[in-house]
Amino acid sequence: MTESPQKTPPRKPAKKRAPRTLGPEKTEKIFAALAHDRPDPKTELEYSSPFTLLVAVALSAQATDVGVNKATRKLFAIADTPEKMLDLGEEGVAEHIKTIGLWRNKAKNVIALSQKILDDFGGEVPRTRDELTTLPGVGRKTANVVMNEVFGEPTIAVDTHIFRVSNRTGLAPGKTPDEVEAGLERVTPPKWKKGAHHWLILHGRYVCKARTPECWRCVIAEWCKYTPKTADPAKVSSLGPKAPKKKK
């Protein structure tokens, strides 16, 4: 009688391991170096009040700070309060921000959030994340920027730059902005939390660029997990053209 082959028991799916972070010692060194490099970090969006910052940040989604500033200089000159923004109207706002991506929807949101600030918050920009995110066009990232910049809260808003830097360095790896934000909240030493958002975003914007990170002038390169590090183009070009490989 032929024995039936034994069935191999199904393998249990391997548990996913959480991405390894740099550890507290390297994290401390990274923030200390970024703080030394930019001792007075702040947003590059131009604003004169919590309301104008709120509008500027809401407009900055899928747009550059330079482009937003160019549009809001004229807009804020005539409408720097919720009341004045409502007087300008949706079409008036739209005329000023046509150079910014998604301008039609953003103009609609600016008018709607201005109305809600007047109706629900007495004309003042609310100070808490829960209240801020009730405003049309205001998500968690926008709320965190406003809370950090004008109200001094140690919040970290994760945009594409911070997402990239956090994953490349190993500082707070994650697959989504919310995961990265939670990671940064967990690993950032308390004394660096107030400036962390600005240090990381400016570092990503000017040094740890998306296509070609400038590793040769990066102040945190020695602790960063990103490989391969980008070589200094000046030094590479000084070596001259590479000799052709000999055929065997």
Tab-separated table of C-alpha atoms in Angstrom:
chain	number	residue	atom	x	y	z
A	1	MET	CA	0.000	0.000	0.000
A	2	THR	CA	1.440	3.338	-1.053
A	3	GLU	CA	1.619	5.937	1.676
A	4	SER	CA	0.022	9.230	0.852
A	5	PRO	CA	2.516	12.107	0.810
A	6	GLN	CA	2.482	14.254	3.889
A	7	LYS	CA	1.091	17.698	3.356
A	8	THR	CA	3.390	20.528	4.253
A	9	PRO	CA	1.663	22.787	6.759
A	10	PRO	CA	1.063	26.291	5.420
A	11	ARG	CA	3.644	28.847	6.428
A	12	LYS	CA	2.580	31.607	8.685
A	13	PRO	CA	2.993	35.008	7.063
A	14	ALA	CA	6.117	36.750	8.274
A	15	LYS	CA	5.491	39.564	10.666
A	16	LYS	CA	6.256	42.942	9.249
A	17	ARG	CA	9.032	44.646	11.124
A	18	ALA	CA	8.787	48.321	11.838
A	19	PRO	CA	11.422	50.303	9.914
A	20	ARG	CA	14.531	50.880	11.981
A	21	THR	CA	15.099	54.478	12.964
A	22	LEU	CA	18.473	56.053	13.626
A	23	GLY	CA	18.299	55.884	17.396
A	24	PRO	CA	18.281	58.720	19.935
A	25	GLU	CA	21.995	59.559	19.736
A	26	LYS	CA	22.062	60.080	15.959
A	27	THR	CA	18.669	61.807	16.023
A	28	GLU	CA	19.994	64.302	18.548
A	29	LYS	CA	23.065	64.942	16.401
A	30	ILE	CA	20.935	65.490	13.294
A	31	PHE	CA	18.717	68.111	14.890
A	32	ALA	CA	21.675	69.801	16.569
A	33	ALA	CA	23.411	70.077	13.187
A	34	LEU	CA	20.283	71.365	11.420
A	35	ALA	CA	19.725	73.914	14.197
A	36	HIS	CA	23.333	75.120	13.925
A	37	ASP	CA	22.976	75.393	10.138
A	38	ARG	CA	19.716	77.381	10.352
A	39	PRO	CA	19.505	78.983	13.809
A	40	ASP	CA	16.335	80.964	13.058
A	41	PRO	CA	14.060	78.712	10.989
A	42	LYS	CA	10.707	80.060	9.804
A	43	THR	CA	8.232	79.681	7.003
A	44	GLU	CA	9.032	81.246	3.649
A	45	LEU	CA	5.376	82.119	3.085
A	46	GLU	CA	4.705	85.832	3.482
A	47	TYR	CA	2.002	86.769	5.994
A	48	SER	CA	1.027	89.511	8.428
A	49	SER	CA	-1.495	87.760	10.688
A	50	PRO	CA	-2.790	84.300	11.605
A	51	PHE	CA	-5.511	84.728	8.980
A	52	THR	CA	-3.169	85.602	6.128
A	53	LEU	CA	-0.877	82.702	7.062
A	54	LEU	CA	-3.850	80.343	7.129
A	55	VAL	CA	-4.886	81.449	3.647
A	56	ALA	CA	-1.312	81.271	2.329
A	57	VAL	CA	-0.799	77.737	3.628
A	58	ALA	CA	-4.150	76.622	2.226
A	59	LEU	CA	-3.118	78.024	-1.160
A	60	SER	CA	0.301	76.345	-1.039
A	61	ALA	CA	-0.997	72.811	-1.641
A	62	GLN	CA	0.555	71.595	-4.917
A	63	ALA	CA	2.203	74.997	-5.358
A	64	THR	CA	5.524	76.577	-4.445
A	65	ASP	CA	5.968	79.171	-1.714
A	66	VAL	CA	7.448	81.517	-4.305
A	67	GLY	CA	4.352	81.207	-6.476
A	68	VAL	CA	1.999	81.676	-3.534
A	69	ASN	CA	3.857	84.774	-2.308
A	70	LYS	CA	3.704	86.309	-5.765
A	71	ALA	CA	-0.072	85.894	-5.818
A	72	THR	CA	-0.843	86.838	-2.216
A	73	ARG	CA	1.128	90.085	-2.125
A	74	LYS	CA	-1.596	91.822	-4.121
A	75	LEU	CA	-4.397	89.764	-2.591
A	76	PHE	CA	-3.451	90.542	1.020
A	77	ALA	CA	-2.916	94.213	0.185
A	78	ILE	CA	-6.684	94.533	-0.286
A	79	ALA	CA	-8.030	91.569	1.698
A	80	ASP	CA	-6.136	90.673	4.862
A	81	THR	CA	-9.142	89.872	7.088
A	82	PRO	CA	-12.096	87.489	6.748
A	83	GLU	CA	-14.449	90.448	6.258
A	84	LYS	CA	-12.388	91.962	3.450
A	85	MET	CA	-11.992	88.563	1.811
A	86	LEU	CA	-15.765	88.121	1.756
A	87	ASP	CA	-16.186	91.625	0.324
A	88	LEU	CA	-13.765	90.678	-2.458
A	89	GLY	CA	-15.839	87.595	-3.248
A	90	GLU	CA	-14.947	84.287	-4.860
A	91	GLU	CA	-14.399	85.759	-8.322
A	92	GLY	CA	-12.199	88.493	-6.899
A	93	VAL	CA	-10.067	85.974	-5.023
A	94	ALA	CA	-9.866	83.798	-8.122
A	95	GLU	CA	-8.515	86.671	-10.201
A	96	HIS	CA	-5.576	87.050	-7.797
A	97	ILE	CA	-4.645	83.374	-7.541
A	98	LYS	CA	-5.027	82.156	-11.137
A	99	THR	CA	-1.306	81.437	-11.313
A	100	ILE	CA	-1.626	78.847	-8.506
A	101	GLY	CA	-2.636	75.256	-9.124
A	102	LEU	CA	-6.247	74.296	-8.347
A	103	TRP	CA	-7.112	77.992	-8.090
A	104	ARG	CA	-10.850	77.641	-8.664
A	105	ASN	CA	-11.376	75.252	-5.765
A	106	LYS	CA	-8.960	77.192	-3.574
A	107	ALA	CA	-10.827	80.456	-4.182
A	108	LYS	CA	-14.031	78.738	-3.148
A	109	ASN	CA	-12.409	77.409	0.034
A	110	VAL	CA	-10.894	80.788	0.970
A	111	ILE	CA	-14.341	82.380	0.861
A	112	ALA	CA	-15.932	79.490	2.757
A	113	LEU	CA	-13.281	79.425	5.501
A	114	SER	CA	-13.531	83.212	5.864
A	115	GLN	CA	-17.290	82.900	6.398
A	116	LYS	CA	-16.887	80.087	8.925
A	117	ILE	CA	-14.256	82.021	10.895
A	118	LEU	CA	-16.732	84.890	11.198
A	119	ASP	CA	-19.736	82.691	11.965
A	120	ASP	CA	-18.178	80.173	14.356
A	121	PHE	CA	-15.030	81.779	15.790
A	122	GLY	CA	-15.823	85.459	16.175
A	123	GLY	CA	-13.554	86.487	13.320
A	124	GLU	CA	-10.442	84.974	14.925
A	125	VAL	CA	-8.436	82.039	13.555
A	126	PRO	CA	-8.968	79.109	15.973
A	127	ARG	CA	-5.958	77.810	17.873
A	128	THR	CA	-6.594	74.051	18.072
A	129	ARG	CA	-6.138	71.391	15.392
A	130	ASP	CA	-9.676	70.067	15.839
A	131	GLU	CA	-11.143	73.519	15.273
A	132	LEU	CA	-8.812	74.435	12.420
A	133	THR	CA	-9.618	71.287	10.487
A	134	THR	CA	-13.329	72.171	10.514
A	135	LEU	CA	-12.495	75.027	8.138
A	136	PRO	CA	-13.025	74.335	4.406
A	137	GLY	CA	-9.777	73.429	2.639
A	138	VAL	CA	-7.840	73.059	5.899
A	139	GLY	CA	-6.369	69.635	6.592
A	140	ARG	CA	-4.050	68.354	9.269
A	141	LYS	CA	-0.910	69.629	7.526
A	142	THR	CA	-2.240	73.190	7.163
A	143	ALA	CA	-3.464	73.178	10.762
A	144	ASN	CA	-0.064	72.017	12.030
A	145	VAL	CA	1.762	74.764	10.117
A	146	VAL	CA	-0.504	77.485	11.535
A	147	MET	CA	-0.282	76.101	15.076
A	148	ASN	CA	3.503	75.940	14.880
A	149	GLU	CA	4.221	79.224	13.133
A	150	VAL	CA	1.804	81.653	14.798
A	151	PHE	CA	0.781	79.924	18.024
A	152	GLY	CA	4.144	78.385	18.951
A	153	GLU	CA	2.913	74.811	19.232
A	154	PRO	CA	5.526	72.036	18.706
A	155	THR	CA	3.647	70.495	15.776
A	156	ILE	CA	5.234	68.908	12.699
A	157	ALA	CA	3.458	69.233	9.355
A	158	VAL	CA	4.629	66.582	6.892
A	159	ASP	CA	4.834	67.769	3.300
A	160	THR	CA	6.714	66.139	0.408
A	161	HIS	CA	10.067	67.568	1.566
A	162	ILE	CA	9.748	66.347	5.148
A	163	PHE	CA	8.410	62.991	3.960
A	164	ARG	CA	11.462	62.570	1.715
A	165	VAL	CA	14.039	63.647	4.311
A	166	SER	CA	12.500	61.500	7.046
A	167	ASN	CA	12.578	58.388	4.849
A	168	ARG	CA	15.975	58.953	3.246
A	169	THR	CA	17.773	59.660	6.483
A	170	GLY	CA	16.003	56.975	8.494
A	171	LEU	CA	14.926	59.636	10.960
A	172	ALA	CA	11.252	58.617	10.845
A	173	PRO	CA	10.538	56.239	7.954
A	174	GLY	CA	6.932	55.664	6.954
A	175	LYS	CA	4.718	54.907	3.964
A	176	THR	CA	2.289	57.777	4.538
A	177	PRO	CA	2.558	61.359	5.823
A	178	ASP	CA	0.599	60.358	8.931
A	179	GLU	CA	3.071	57.550	9.676
A	180	VAL	CA	6.010	59.906	9.248
A	181	GLU	CA	4.363	62.542	11.429
A	182	ALA	CA	3.747	59.989	14.174
A	183	GLY	CA	7.348	58.828	13.879
A	184	LEU	CA	8.743	62.339	14.099
A	185	GLU	CA	6.542	63.115	17.088
A	186	ARG	CA	7.950	60.016	18.763
A	187	VAL	CA	11.678	60.400	18.020
A	188	THR	CA	12.206	64.189	18.009
A	189	PRO	CA	13.703	65.377	21.305
A	190	PRO	CA	11.415	67.900	23.059
A	191	LYS	CA	13.908	70.766	22.784
A	192	TRP	CA	13.945	70.469	18.976
A	193	LYS	CA	10.207	69.991	18.338
A	194	LYS	CA	9.353	73.659	17.920
A	195	GLY	CA	11.797	74.096	15.016
A	196	ALA	CA	11.775	70.548	13.617
A	197	HIS	CA	9.169	71.267	10.938
A	198	HIS	CA	11.098	74.207	9.521
A	199	TRP	CA	14.530	72.581	9.713
A	200	LEU	CA	13.352	69.495	7.866
A	201	ILE	CA	11.344	71.292	5.192
A	202	LEU	CA	14.127	73.774	4.409
A	203	HIS	CA	16.717	71.012	4.358
A	204	GLY	CA	14.578	69.051	1.906
A	205	ARG	CA	13.906	72.090	-0.254
A	206	TYR	CA	17.491	73.294	-0.613
A	207	VAL	CA	19.796	70.336	0.118
A	208	CYS	CA	18.051	66.946	0.175
A	209	LYS	CA	16.361	67.585	-3.161
A	210	ALA	CA	14.116	65.023	-4.822
A	211	ARG	CA	16.095	64.341	-7.995
A	212	THR	CA	19.663	65.142	-7.008
A	213	PRO	CA	20.294	65.475	-3.276
A	214	GLU	CA	23.342	67.632	-2.620
A	215	CYS	CA	24.961	65.196	-0.216
A	216	TRP	CA	28.403	66.772	-0.594
A	217	ARG	CA	27.249	69.862	1.319
A	218	CYS	CA	24.784	68.184	3.679
A	219	VAL	CA	25.412	68.884	7.371
A	220	ILE	CA	23.828	65.585	8.417
A	221	ALA	CA	25.309	63.305	5.740
A	222	GLU	CA	27.444	61.286	8.179
A	223	TRP	CA	24.347	60.024	10.053
A	224	CYS	CA	22.046	59.675	7.037
A	225	LYS	CA	21.085	56.211	5.713
A	226	TYR	CA	20.604	57.392	2.124
A	227	THR	CA	22.780	55.571	-0.400
A	228	PRO	CA	24.495	56.091	-2.666
A	229	LYS	CA	25.485	59.556	-1.558
A	230	THR	CA	25.657	62.065	-4.396
A	231	ALA	CA	29.253	63.040	-5.149
A	232	ASP	CA	30.378	66.651	-5.394
A	233	PRO	CA	30.118	67.444	-9.133
A	234	ALA	CA	33.025	69.894	-8.882
A	235	LYS	CA	35.349	67.170	-7.610
A	236	VAL	CA	34.056	64.624	-10.114
A	237	SER	CA	34.642	66.967	-13.061
A	238	SER	CA	38.142	67.850	-11.816
A	239	LEU	CA	39.177	64.218	-12.198
A	240	GLY	CA	38.605	64.430	-15.932
A	241	PRO	CA	36.936	61.855	-18.160
A	242	LYS	CA	37.174	58.251	-17.113
A	243	ALA	CA	39.557	56.031	-19.046
A	244	PRO	CA	37.777	53.564	-21.329
A	245	LYS	CA	37.645	49.983	-20.070
A	246	LYS	CA	40.029	47.553	-21.807
A	247	LYS	CA	38.393	44.826	-23.794
A	248	LYS	CA	39.273	41.295	-22.717
